[in-house]
Amino acid sequence: MRYSQMLVPTLREEPADAEVISHKLMLRAGMIRKLAAGIYTVLPLGVRVIHKVERIIREEMNRAGAQEVVMPCVLPADLWKESGRWDHYGKELLRIKDRHDRDYCFGPTHEEVITDLARREIRSYRQLPINLYQIQTKFRDEVRPRFGVMRAREFVMKDAYSFDADEAGAEQSYERMYDAYTRIFQRCGLRFRAVEADTGLIGGRFSHEFMVLADTGEDAIVSCGECAYAANIERAEIGDIAEATEEKPTKLERVQTPDKKSVEEVTAFLGIPPERLVKTIVFETEKGAMAALVRGDHEINEAKLRRHLGVTQLELAGDHVVADCTHAPKGFAGPVGLDLRIVADYALQGMRNVVTGANEPDTHLINVNVERDFQVDEFADIRLAQEGDPCPRCTGQLQISRGIEVGHIFKLGIKYSEAMGATYLDQEGNERSLIMGCYGIGVGRTAAAAIEQNHDENGIIFPLAIAPFHVLIVPVNNKDAQIMEAAEDLYQSLSEKGAEVILDDRDERPGVKFKDADIIGIPLRLTVGEKNLKQGKVEIKARGSGEVTLVDLQEVPERVMGMVSAWLKDSCFLE
Ligand SMILES: Nc1ncnc2c1ncn2[C@@H]1O[C@H](COP(=O)(O)OP(=O)(O)O)[C@@H](O)[C@H]1O
Ligand SMILES: [Mg+2]
Ligand SMILES: [Zn+2]
């Protein structure tokens, strides 16, 4: 490619409305432009990167035995009504009407469509297992689209769906996708970690998120410093720590705490550390209201509580519900005399003489003791993990880091096949529900995550496997015929050898060319300059390490091809 003929509108100045580095750099490198909130046009350089990511995904999905299909973007509401999601998906679902006033939506995900295909086309166990995937445009009307293509409203996803005859098969399909994802993100040159993710009511270990490690990541990852345990914060379990105390229960007392509601206010007022206070939080669920207890210095993990209760809806109770249940305004709820199901966090086991709300306005109780003063229905692991908490699998401690979710694999079971009647006939001729799994990768987000991990103050440093080009040739002076001839020759011979080359043939000052080279982050830069060329040499510079080597003009193609294939091998495990 010739730079002069390519649309690469690089920007010198910092884009004002970009919060994370990958978004800034994708704008500055002229890879993307915003059309509307969360809706982007991808420019030629960006397209090349996206295509590389897609190619790696396709190769690994095909290798894992999956087959590519393409499903529509615009989906009839009827299918979504069958699965029940037309009513439950909420505002993220972009609903549209056609000219006949019929309901459609722009697909945010394709379980319904694929299940419909499966129930029509799969009849017998002989057709199983089968895994179908697509790389296709999704729309989710996110409340807060941000970070460019990282959290967009319109975005490209690879989504795959597996169908199996039995649990063992479904587990195998899941493992196969786990391995394929590992290869995909390795080949993209990413530092990532697969972490256990919340499975909602399905339970078990059958959901993993592939997290690219980055401080700017939106997700918190909990991992053990000593064993392989790693989980999304929503999912992360905590090893049991409640130690029995020697403390003897003392006399229960009522104290006035006028207008003191928050943990900080109450503990400061009473002069106690936050861990001596027990928070009583009232939730509403489809099974009715309940109260959850956690220590003042801990936070409730709603995903864990939801799973423990076996409910799908769990919301903080509104003021009137709190008032009805506790006879006090919010901030003064407590477990003593409370007529609700009470679930307490494990850390409260054996706690003595704690402070709680008194279920009376402006009043707290001190020296509250479980069993003597109130009963707990169950103790459970219902709080958010914190740095230093004990590991649930070993004696190690948990650490918290941040990540970007680039992929998600999930065992669906028979949720959709049962709702939509997708069955097959087993060997004995019995009709059984297909067992499904679903597997997503955000294509644009993966490219953005790679930039988040690989850049410096001057611009992007693309991993070779997903770089828009392998090599950038910079002739420093377009007016110098010798320089231009050498640059053209290199361009020809490298292209013939299979390298992806861009020649900066623009009539610009060298400073401008070098600045752009740094911003767009092509892994290798060949500088053809007057002085070196007189000695028959060309400079090869690695964008990542900054290492510069002077190489004889004739040897350049071989040297460059050697570097390219060595790097490709490094991140790509093709045998
Ligand atoms: N708004 C978005 N913008 C870009 N990529 C997204 C977006 N939402 C999801 N993705 C990508 O698609 C993958 C599968 O999405 P999924 O797990 O269904 O979404 P979520 O985690 O938001 O429920 C995610 O791992 C992510 O890489
Ligand atoms: Mg997800
Ligand atoms: Zn551990």
Coordinates of C-alpha atoms and ligand atoms in Angstrom, one line a residue:
M1 CA 0.0 0.0 0.0
R2 CA 1.1 3.5 -0.7
Y3 CA 0.5 5.9 2.2
S4 CA -0.4 8.8 -0.1
Q5 CA -3.3 6.8 -1.4
M6 CA -4.7 5.6 1.8
L7 CA -7.1 7.4 4.1
V8 CA -5.1 7.6 7.4
P9 CA -6.2 10.8 9.0
T10 CA -3.9 10.9 12.0
L11 CA -4.4 13.5 14.7
R12 CA -1.6 15.4 16.5
E13 CA -3.7 16.7 19.4
E14 CA -5.4 14.7 22.1
P15 CA -9.0 14.0 21.2
A16 CA -11.1 15.8 23.9
D17 CA -13.9 13.3 24.5
A18 CA -11.8 10.1 24.8
E19 CA -11.3 8.7 28.3
V20 CA -9.1 5.6 27.8
I21 CA -5.8 5.4 25.9
S22 CA -7.0 2.9 23.3
H23 CA -9.9 5.1 22.3
K24 CA -7.6 8.1 22.1
L25 CA -5.1 6.2 20.0
M26 CA -7.6 4.7 17.7
L27 CA -8.8 8.2 16.9
R28 CA -5.3 9.6 16.7
A29 CA -4.2 6.8 14.4
G30 CA -7.1 7.5 12.1
M31 CA -8.6 4.0 12.7
I32 CA -12.1 5.0 13.7
R33 CA -14.4 8.0 13.7
K34 CA -17.6 8.6 15.7
L35 CA -20.9 8.9 13.9
A36 CA -23.2 9.0 16.9
A37 CA -23.0 7.9 20.5
G38 CA -21.5 4.4 20.6
I39 CA -21.7 4.2 16.8
Y40 CA -18.4 4.3 14.8
T41 CA -17.1 4.2 11.2
V42 CA -14.0 2.1 10.9
L43 CA -11.4 3.5 8.5
P44 CA -8.9 1.6 6.3
L45 CA -6.2 1.1 8.9
G46 CA -8.8 0.0 11.5
V47 CA -10.4 -2.4 9.0
R48 CA -7.1 -4.1 8.4
V49 CA -6.7 -4.7 12.2
I50 CA -10.3 -5.9 12.6
H51 CA -9.8 -8.3 9.7
K52 CA -6.7 -9.7 11.3
V53 CA -8.5 -10.4 14.5
E54 CA -11.4 -11.9 12.6
R55 CA -9.1 -14.1 10.7
I56 CA -7.4 -15.5 13.8
I57 CA -10.9 -16.1 15.3
R58 CA -12.1 -17.9 12.1
E59 CA -9.0 -20.1 11.9
E60 CA -9.3 -21.2 15.5
M61 CA -13.1 -21.6 15.4
N62 CA -12.7 -23.7 12.3
R63 CA -9.9 -25.7 13.8
A64 CA -12.1 -26.4 16.8
G65 CA -14.7 -27.9 14.4
A66 CA -17.2 -25.0 14.4
Q67 CA -18.9 -23.9 11.2
E68 CA -19.5 -20.4 10.1
V69 CA -23.0 -19.1 9.3
V70 CA -24.4 -15.6 9.0
M71 CA -27.6 -14.7 10.8
P72 CA -29.7 -11.6 10.1
C73 CA -29.3 -8.3 12.1
V74 CA -33.0 -7.6 12.1
L75 CA -35.0 -10.2 14.0
P76 CA -38.7 -10.8 14.3
A77 CA -40.2 -10.2 17.8
D78 CA -42.1 -13.5 17.7
L79 CA -39.0 -15.5 18.3
W80 CA -38.1 -13.3 21.3
K81 CA -41.6 -13.7 22.7
E82 CA -41.2 -17.5 22.5
S83 CA -38.1 -17.3 24.6
G84 CA -39.6 -14.8 26.9
R85 CA -36.9 -12.2 26.3
W86 CA -39.0 -9.7 24.5
D87 CA -40.4 -8.8 27.9
H88 CA -37.3 -9.3 29.9
Y89 CA -34.4 -7.9 27.9
G90 CA -35.2 -4.3 28.8
K91 CA -34.1 -1.1 27.1
E92 CA -30.9 -2.4 25.6
L93 CA -33.0 -4.1 23.0
L94 CA -33.5 -1.8 20.1
R95 CA -37.1 -2.4 19.0
I96 CA -38.3 -1.5 15.5
K97 CA -41.5 -1.7 13.6
D98 CA -41.8 -2.5 9.9
R99 CA -44.2 -0.9 7.5
H100 CA -46.9 -3.4 8.4
D101 CA -46.5 -2.4 12.0
R102 CA -44.9 -5.7 13.0
D103 CA -42.4 -5.8 15.8
Y104 CA -38.7 -6.5 15.2
C105 CA -35.5 -5.9 17.0
F106 CA -31.9 -5.3 16.0
G107 CA -30.2 -8.5 17.4
P108 CA -28.1 -7.9 20.5
T109 CA -27.3 -11.7 20.6
H110 CA -28.7 -14.7 18.6
E111 CA -29.8 -17.5 20.9
E112 CA -33.3 -17.3 19.7
V113 CA -32.4 -17.3 16.0
I114 CA -29.9 -20.2 16.3
T115 CA -32.4 -22.2 18.4
D116 CA -35.0 -21.7 15.8
L117 CA -32.6 -22.9 13.1
A118 CA -31.6 -25.9 15.3
R119 CA -35.2 -27.0 15.9
R120 CA -35.9 -27.0 12.2
E121 CA -32.7 -28.6 11.0
I122 CA -31.5 -31.0 13.8
R123 CA -33.5 -34.2 14.0
S124 CA -31.2 -36.9 15.2
Y125 CA -28.4 -37.5 17.6
R126 CA -26.4 -38.4 14.5
Q127 CA -26.2 -34.7 13.7
L128 CA -24.6 -33.9 17.1
P129 CA -22.5 -32.4 18.3
I130 CA -22.6 -29.2 16.2
N131 CA -21.2 -25.8 16.8
L132 CA -22.3 -22.8 14.6
Y133 CA -20.7 -19.4 14.7
Q134 CA -20.9 -16.1 13.0
I135 CA -19.0 -12.8 12.9
Q136 CA -21.7 -10.2 12.8
T137 CA -22.9 -6.8 13.8
K138 CA -24.9 -6.5 17.0
F139 CA -26.7 -3.6 18.5
R140 CA -27.2 -3.0 22.3
D141 CA -28.6 0.3 23.4
E142 CA -26.1 0.7 26.2
V143 CA -27.0 3.4 28.8
R144 CA -23.4 4.6 28.8
P145 CA -21.6 3.8 25.6
R146 CA -18.0 4.7 26.2
F147 CA -14.3 4.0 25.5
G148 CA -14.9 4.0 21.8
V149 CA -15.4 0.6 20.3
M150 CA -14.7 -1.0 23.7
R151 CA -18.3 -0.3 24.9
A152 CA -20.2 0.7 21.8
R153 CA -23.8 0.4 20.9
E154 CA -23.2 -1.1 17.5
F155 CA -20.3 -3.6 17.5
V156 CA -19.1 -6.7 15.8
M157 CA -19.2 -9.9 17.8
K158 CA -18.2 -13.4 17.1
D159 CA -20.9 -15.5 18.6
A160 CA -21.0 -19.3 18.6
Y161 CA -23.6 -21.8 19.8
S162 CA -23.0 -25.4 20.5
F163 CA -25.6 -28.2 20.5
D164 CA -25.0 -31.5 22.2
A165 CA -26.9 -34.7 23.0
D166 CA -25.9 -35.0 26.7
E167 CA -24.1 -33.2 29.5
A168 CA -20.8 -34.9 28.9
G169 CA -20.9 -33.8 25.3
A170 CA -21.8 -30.2 26.3
E171 CA -18.8 -30.2 28.7
Q172 CA -16.5 -31.2 25.9
S173 CA -17.9 -28.6 23.6
Y174 CA -17.3 -26.1 26.4
E175 CA -13.7 -27.2 26.9
R176 CA -13.0 -27.1 23.2
M177 CA -14.2 -23.4 23.1
Y178 CA -12.1 -22.7 26.2
D179 CA -9.0 -24.0 24.4
A180 CA -9.9 -22.2 21.1
Y181 CA -10.3 -18.9 23.0
T182 CA -7.0 -19.4 24.7
R183 CA -5.3 -19.8 21.3
I184 CA -7.1 -16.9 19.8
F185 CA -6.1 -14.4 22.5
Q186 CA -2.5 -15.8 22.6
R187 CA -2.3 -15.3 18.9
C188 CA -3.5 -11.8 19.2
G189 CA -0.5 -11.1 21.4
L190 CA -2.6 -10.3 24.5
R191 CA -1.8 -10.8 28.2
F192 CA -5.1 -12.3 29.5
R193 CA -6.6 -14.5 32.1
A194 CA -9.6 -16.8 31.9
V195 CA -11.7 -16.2 35.1
E196 CA -14.8 -17.9 36.5
A197 CA -17.8 -15.8 35.8
D198 CA -21.3 -15.6 37.3
T199 CA -23.6 -18.2 35.9
G200 CA -26.8 -16.8 37.4
L201 CA -29.1 -19.7 38.3
I202 CA -27.4 -22.3 36.1
G203 CA -24.6 -22.6 38.7
G204 CA -21.5 -24.7 38.4
R205 CA -18.2 -23.7 36.9
F206 CA -19.6 -23.3 33.4
S207 CA -18.9 -19.7 32.6
H208 CA -15.6 -18.1 32.0
E209 CA -14.7 -14.6 30.9
F210 CA -11.5 -14.0 29.1
M211 CA -10.0 -10.9 30.6
V212 CA -7.3 -8.8 29.1
L213 CA -5.3 -7.4 32.0
A214 CA -5.3 -3.6 32.0
D215 CA -5.6 -1.0 34.8
T216 CA -8.3 0.8 32.8
G217 CA -10.5 -2.3 32.6
E218 CA -14.1 -2.0 33.7
D219 CA -14.1 -5.4 35.4
A220 CA -12.5 -6.4 38.7
I221 CA -10.8 -9.7 38.7
V222 CA -10.1 -11.6 41.9
S223 CA -7.2 -14.1 41.9
C224 CA -5.2 -16.0 44.4
G225 CA -1.6 -15.3 44.8
E226 CA -0.8 -18.9 45.5
C227 CA -3.1 -21.1 43.4
A228 CA -4.9 -20.9 40.0
Y229 CA -8.1 -19.6 41.4
A230 CA -9.4 -16.6 39.4
A231 CA -12.9 -15.2 39.2
N232 CA -14.8 -12.2 38.2
I233 CA -15.6 -10.1 41.3
E234 CA -19.3 -10.9 40.9
R235 CA -18.6 -14.6 41.1
A236 CA -15.6 -14.6 43.5
E237 CA -16.0 -16.8 46.5
I238 CA -14.3 -16.1 49.8
G239 CA -12.7 -18.6 52.1
D240 CA -14.4 -18.9 55.4
I241 CA -12.7 -16.6 58.0
A242 CA -15.1 -16.2 60.9
E243 CA -13.0 -17.1 63.9
A244 CA -14.7 -17.7 67.2
T245 CA -14.1 -14.8 69.7
E246 CA -13.5 -15.2 73.4
E247 CA -15.5 -12.1 74.0
K248 CA -18.5 -12.6 76.3
P249 CA -21.9 -11.2 75.4
T250 CA -22.7 -8.1 77.3
K251 CA -25.9 -6.3 78.0
L252 CA -28.0 -5.2 75.0
E253 CA -28.6 -1.5 75.0
R254 CA -30.5 1.1 73.0
V255 CA -28.7 4.3 72.1
Q256 CA -29.9 7.5 70.4
T257 CA -28.2 8.2 67.1
P258 CA -30.0 11.2 65.7
D259 CA -29.8 11.4 61.9
K260 CA -26.8 9.1 61.9
K261 CA -27.5 6.6 59.1
S262 CA -24.4 5.7 57.2
V263 CA -21.7 3.4 58.4
E264 CA -19.3 6.3 58.7
E265 CA -21.8 8.5 60.6
V266 CA -22.8 5.8 63.1
T267 CA -19.3 4.5 63.8
A268 CA -17.8 7.9 64.1
F269 CA -20.6 8.9 66.5
L270 CA -20.3 5.8 68.6
G271 CA -16.5 5.7 68.4
I272 CA -16.3 2.2 67.1
P273 CA -14.4 0.7 64.1
P274 CA -16.7 -0.1 61.1
E275 CA -16.2 -3.9 61.5
R276 CA -18.2 -3.7 64.8
L277 CA -21.2 -2.5 62.9
V278 CA -23.6 -4.9 61.1
K279 CA -25.4 -3.5 58.1
T280 CA -28.9 -4.8 57.6
I281 CA -30.0 -4.4 54.0
V282 CA -33.5 -5.1 52.9
F283 CA -34.0 -6.5 49.4
E284 CA -37.1 -7.2 47.4
T285 CA -37.2 -10.4 45.3
E286 CA -39.9 -12.4 43.5
K287 CA -40.0 -14.6 46.6
G288 CA -40.8 -11.5 48.8
A289 CA -38.6 -9.2 50.9
M290 CA -35.6 -10.4 52.9
A291 CA -32.7 -9.0 54.9
A292 CA -29.0 -9.5 54.3
L293 CA -26.5 -8.8 57.0
V294 CA -22.8 -7.9 56.3
R295 CA -20.1 -6.3 58.4
G296 CA -19.8 -2.5 58.2
D297 CA -16.5 -2.7 56.3
H298 CA -17.9 -5.2 53.8
E299 CA -20.1 -4.8 50.8
I300 CA -22.9 -7.1 49.6
N301 CA -22.3 -9.1 46.4
E302 CA -25.8 -9.1 44.8
A303 CA -24.9 -11.8 42.3
K304 CA -23.9 -14.2 45.1
L305 CA -26.9 -13.3 47.2
R306 CA -29.2 -13.8 44.2
R307 CA -27.8 -17.2 43.6
H308 CA -27.9 -18.2 47.2
L309 CA -31.6 -17.2 47.4
G310 CA -32.4 -18.9 44.0
V311 CA -34.1 -15.7 42.7
T312 CA -33.7 -13.8 39.4
Q313 CA -34.9 -10.5 40.7
L314 CA -33.1 -8.8 43.6
E315 CA -33.4 -5.1 44.2
L316 CA -32.7 -2.8 47.1
A317 CA -36.1 -2.3 48.8
G318 CA -37.7 1.0 48.3
D319 CA -38.2 3.4 51.2
H320 CA -41.8 2.4 51.8
V321 CA -41.0 -1.3 51.9
V322 CA -38.2 -0.7 54.3
A323 CA -40.5 1.4 56.5
D324 CA -43.2 -1.4 56.3
C325 CA -40.8 -4.2 57.3
T326 CA -38.7 -2.3 59.9
H327 CA -41.1 0.4 61.2
A328 CA -38.2 2.8 60.7
P329 CA -36.7 4.9 58.0
K330 CA -33.8 3.6 55.9
G331 CA -30.6 3.6 57.9
F332 CA -32.0 2.2 61.1
A333 CA -32.9 -1.3 60.1
G334 CA -31.6 -4.1 62.3
P335 CA -32.1 -7.9 62.7
V336 CA -33.5 -7.8 66.3
G337 CA -37.2 -8.4 66.1
L338 CA -37.2 -8.3 62.3
D339 CA -39.8 -10.5 60.7
L340 CA -38.0 -11.3 57.5
R341 CA -35.8 -14.1 56.2
I342 CA -32.3 -13.2 57.4
V343 CA -29.2 -14.2 55.5
A344 CA -25.9 -13.3 57.2
D345 CA -22.5 -13.2 55.7
Y346 CA -20.1 -15.9 57.0
A347 CA -17.9 -13.2 58.5
L348 CA -20.6 -12.5 61.0
Q349 CA -20.5 -16.1 62.4
G350 CA -19.6 -15.9 66.1
M351 CA -19.4 -12.1 66.2
R352 CA -20.1 -10.7 69.6
N353 CA -21.4 -7.4 70.9
V354 CA -22.0 -5.7 67.6
V355 CA -23.9 -2.5 66.7
T356 CA -27.1 -2.7 64.5
G357 CA -30.0 -0.5 63.7
A358 CA -32.9 -0.7 66.2
N359 CA -35.8 -0.6 63.8
E360 CA -36.7 2.7 65.4
P361 CA -36.0 6.1 64.0
D362 CA -32.7 7.7 65.2
T363 CA -31.8 4.6 67.3
H364 CA -29.2 1.9 67.2
L365 CA -28.6 -1.2 69.4
I366 CA -25.3 -2.0 70.9
N367 CA -24.0 -5.3 72.2
V368 CA -26.2 -7.2 69.9
N369 CA -25.5 -11.0 69.8
V370 CA -26.7 -13.5 67.3
E371 CA -28.8 -16.3 68.8
R372 CA -29.3 -14.5 72.1
D373 CA -31.0 -11.5 70.4
F374 CA -32.0 -12.7 67.0
Q375 CA -31.9 -15.7 64.7
V376 CA -30.2 -16.0 61.4
D377 CA -31.9 -18.2 58.8
E378 CA -28.7 -19.0 57.0
F379 CA -25.1 -18.0 57.0
A380 CA -23.7 -17.7 53.5
D381 CA -21.0 -16.2 51.4
I382 CA -22.7 -13.1 50.2
R383 CA -20.1 -10.3 50.3
L384 CA -17.8 -8.8 47.7
A385 CA -14.2 -10.1 47.9
Q386 CA -11.6 -7.6 49.0
E387 CA -7.8 -7.5 48.6
G388 CA -6.3 -9.8 51.2
D389 CA -9.4 -12.0 51.8
P390 CA -8.7 -15.7 52.2
C391 CA -8.7 -17.8 49.0
P392 CA -11.7 -20.2 48.8
R393 CA -9.4 -23.0 47.4
C394 CA -6.2 -22.8 49.4
T395 CA -4.6 -20.9 52.3
G396 CA -3.5 -18.0 50.0
Q397 CA -4.8 -14.5 49.9
L398 CA -6.9 -12.9 47.2
Q399 CA -5.7 -10.1 45.0
I400 CA -7.7 -7.7 43.0
S401 CA -6.7 -6.5 39.5
R402 CA -8.6 -5.1 36.6
G403 CA -9.4 -6.4 33.2
I404 CA -11.3 -6.0 30.0
E405 CA -13.7 -8.7 29.1
V406 CA -12.9 -9.7 25.5
G407 CA -14.6 -13.1 25.5
H408 CA -17.2 -15.0 27.4
I409 CA -18.1 -18.7 27.2
F410 CA -21.2 -20.0 28.8
K411 CA -23.0 -23.3 29.2
L412 CA -26.7 -22.6 28.6
G413 CA -28.1 -26.0 29.2
I414 CA -31.7 -26.4 27.9
K415 CA -32.9 -22.9 28.7
Y416 CA -33.6 -22.0 25.1
S417 CA -34.1 -25.4 23.6
E418 CA -36.8 -26.2 26.2
A419 CA -38.6 -22.8 25.8
M420 CA -38.6 -23.0 22.0
G421 CA -39.0 -26.8 21.6
A422 CA -35.6 -27.6 20.0
T423 CA -35.3 -31.4 20.4
Y424 CA -33.6 -34.3 18.8
L425 CA -34.3 -38.1 18.8
D426 CA -31.8 -40.1 20.8
Q427 CA -30.5 -43.6 19.9
E428 CA -33.6 -45.2 21.5
G429 CA -35.9 -42.9 19.6
N430 CA -36.8 -40.7 22.6
E431 CA -37.3 -37.0 22.0
R432 CA -34.9 -34.9 24.1
S433 CA -33.9 -31.2 24.5
L434 CA -30.7 -30.1 22.8
I435 CA -28.1 -29.0 25.3
M436 CA -26.6 -25.7 24.4
G437 CA -23.6 -23.5 25.0
C438 CA -22.9 -20.0 23.8
Y439 CA -19.6 -18.3 23.2
G440 CA -18.9 -14.6 22.4
I441 CA -15.9 -12.5 21.5
G442 CA -16.0 -8.7 20.9
V443 CA -13.9 -8.2 17.8
G444 CA -13.5 -4.4 18.1
R445 CA -13.0 -4.7 21.8
T446 CA -10.2 -7.2 21.3
A447 CA -8.4 -4.8 19.0
A448 CA -8.9 -2.0 21.5
A449 CA -7.7 -4.1 24.4
A450 CA -4.5 -4.9 22.4
I451 CA -3.9 -1.2 22.1
E452 CA -4.6 -0.7 25.8
Q453 CA -1.9 -3.1 26.6
N454 CA 0.6 -2.2 23.8
H455 CA 1.4 1.5 23.5
D456 CA 3.8 4.2 24.7
E457 CA 3.6 8.0 24.9
N458 CA 4.0 8.3 21.2
G459 CA 1.4 5.9 20.0
I460 CA 0.3 2.4 19.3
I461 CA 2.7 -0.6 19.4
F462 CA 0.8 -3.3 17.5
P463 CA 1.5 -6.9 18.2
L464 CA 2.6 -8.2 14.8
A465 CA -0.2 -10.7 14.4
I466 CA -2.9 -7.9 14.3
A467 CA -0.9 -5.0 13.0
P468 CA -2.4 -3.3 10.0
F469 CA 1.0 -3.8 8.2
H470 CA 4.2 -5.6 9.2
V471 CA 6.5 -3.0 7.7
L472 CA 6.5 0.7 7.1
I473 CA 9.1 2.1 4.7
V474 CA 10.0 5.7 5.2
P475 CA 12.0 7.4 2.5
V476 CA 13.2 10.6 4.2
N477 CA 13.3 12.8 1.1
N478 CA 10.8 12.3 -1.8
K479 CA 12.9 14.6 -4.1
D480 CA 15.9 12.3 -3.9
A481 CA 15.7 9.9 -6.8
Q482 CA 18.1 7.4 -5.3
I483 CA 16.3 7.2 -2.0
M484 CA 13.0 6.8 -3.8
E485 CA 14.4 4.1 -6.0
A486 CA 15.8 2.1 -3.0
A487 CA 12.5 2.5 -1.1
E488 CA 10.5 1.3 -4.1
D489 CA 12.8 -1.7 -4.6
L490 CA 12.4 -2.6 -0.9
Y491 CA 8.7 -2.2 -1.2
Q492 CA 8.6 -4.5 -4.3
S493 CA 10.8 -7.2 -2.9
L494 CA 9.2 -7.3 0.5
S495 CA 5.7 -7.4 -0.9
E496 CA 6.7 -10.3 -3.2
K497 CA 8.1 -12.2 -0.2
G498 CA 4.7 -11.9 1.4
A499 CA 5.3 -9.1 3.9
E500 CA 2.5 -6.6 4.4
V501 CA 4.2 -3.3 3.5
I502 CA 3.1 0.3 3.5
L503 CA 5.4 2.8 1.8
D504 CA 5.2 6.4 3.1
D505 CA 5.5 8.1 -0.3
R506 CA 3.9 11.3 1.0
D507 CA 5.7 14.5 0.2
E508 CA 6.1 15.3 3.9
R509 CA 9.0 16.3 6.2
P510 CA 10.7 13.3 7.8
G511 CA 9.6 14.6 11.2
V512 CA 5.9 14.3 10.2
K513 CA 6.5 10.9 8.8
F514 CA 8.2 9.6 11.9
K515 CA 5.5 11.1 14.2
D516 CA 2.8 9.3 12.2
A517 CA 4.9 6.1 12.1
D518 CA 4.9 6.1 15.9
I519 CA 1.2 6.9 16.2
I520 CA 0.1 4.1 13.9
G521 CA 2.5 1.6 15.5
I522 CA 3.6 -0.6 12.6
P523 CA 6.0 -3.1 14.2
L524 CA 9.0 -2.5 11.8
R525 CA 10.1 0.8 10.3
L526 CA 12.6 0.9 7.5
T527 CA 14.2 4.3 7.1
V528 CA 15.8 5.0 3.8
G529 CA 18.0 8.1 4.3
E530 CA 20.7 9.8 2.3
K531 CA 23.7 9.3 4.6
N532 CA 23.1 5.6 5.3
L533 CA 22.2 4.9 1.7
K534 CA 25.6 6.3 0.5
Q535 CA 27.1 3.4 2.5
G536 CA 24.6 1.0 1.0
K537 CA 22.7 0.7 4.3
V538 CA 19.1 1.0 5.6
E539 CA 17.9 1.5 9.1
I540 CA 15.5 -1.1 10.6
K541 CA 13.8 0.1 13.8
A542 CA 11.5 -2.0 15.9
R543 CA 8.6 0.0 17.1
G544 CA 8.3 -1.9 20.4
S545 CA 11.9 -2.0 21.7
G546 CA 13.1 1.0 19.8
E547 CA 16.1 -1.1 18.7
V548 CA 17.8 0.2 15.6
T549 CA 19.9 -1.9 13.3
L550 CA 21.8 -0.8 10.2
V551 CA 21.5 -3.4 7.5
D552 CA 23.0 -3.7 4.0
L553 CA 20.4 -2.8 1.4
Q554 CA 20.5 -6.2 -0.3
E555 CA 20.1 -8.0 3.0
V556 CA 17.1 -6.1 4.2
P557 CA 14.3 -8.3 2.7
E558 CA 15.7 -11.5 4.2
R559 CA 16.3 -9.8 7.6
V560 CA 12.8 -8.4 7.7
M561 CA 11.2 -11.6 6.7
G562 CA 13.2 -13.4 9.4
M563 CA 11.9 -11.0 12.0
V564 CA 8.3 -11.2 10.8
S565 CA 8.2 -14.9 10.8
A566 CA 9.9 -15.2 14.2
W567 CA 7.4 -12.8 15.7
L568 CA 4.5 -14.5 14.1
K569 CA 5.6 -17.8 15.4
D570 CA 5.9 -16.4 18.9
S571 CA 2.3 -15.4 19.2
C572 CA 0.9 -17.9 16.9
F573 CA 0.8 -21.5 17.8
L574 CA 0.1 -23.0 14.3
E575 CA 1.8 -26.3 14.1
Ligands
LIG1 N1 -21.1 -2.8 24.1 C1 -20.2 -3.6 23.6 N2 -19.2 -3.1 22.8 C2 -18.2 -3.8 22.3 N3 -18.1 -5.2 22.6 C3 -19.0 -5.7 23.4 C4 -20.1 -5.0 24.0 N4 -20.8 -5.8 24.7 C5 -20.3 -7.0 24.7 N5 -19.2 -7.0 23.9 C6 -18.3 -8.1 23.6 O1 -19.0 -9.3 23.3 C7 -18.7 -10.3 24.2 C8 -19.9 -11.2 24.5 O2 -20.8 -10.4 25.1 P1 -21.7 -10.8 26.4 O3 -20.9 -11.6 27.3 O4 -22.9 -11.3 25.8 O5 -21.9 -9.3 26.9 P2 -22.0 -8.8 28.4 O6 -20.8 -9.2 29.1 O7 -22.1 -7.3 28.2 O8 -23.2 -9.4 28.9 C9 -18.0 -9.7 25.3 O9 -17.1 -10.5 26.0 C10 -17.4 -8.5 24.7 O10 -16.1 -8.8 24.2
MG2 MG -20.1 -11.2 29.2
ZN3 ZN -5.7 -20.1 46.3

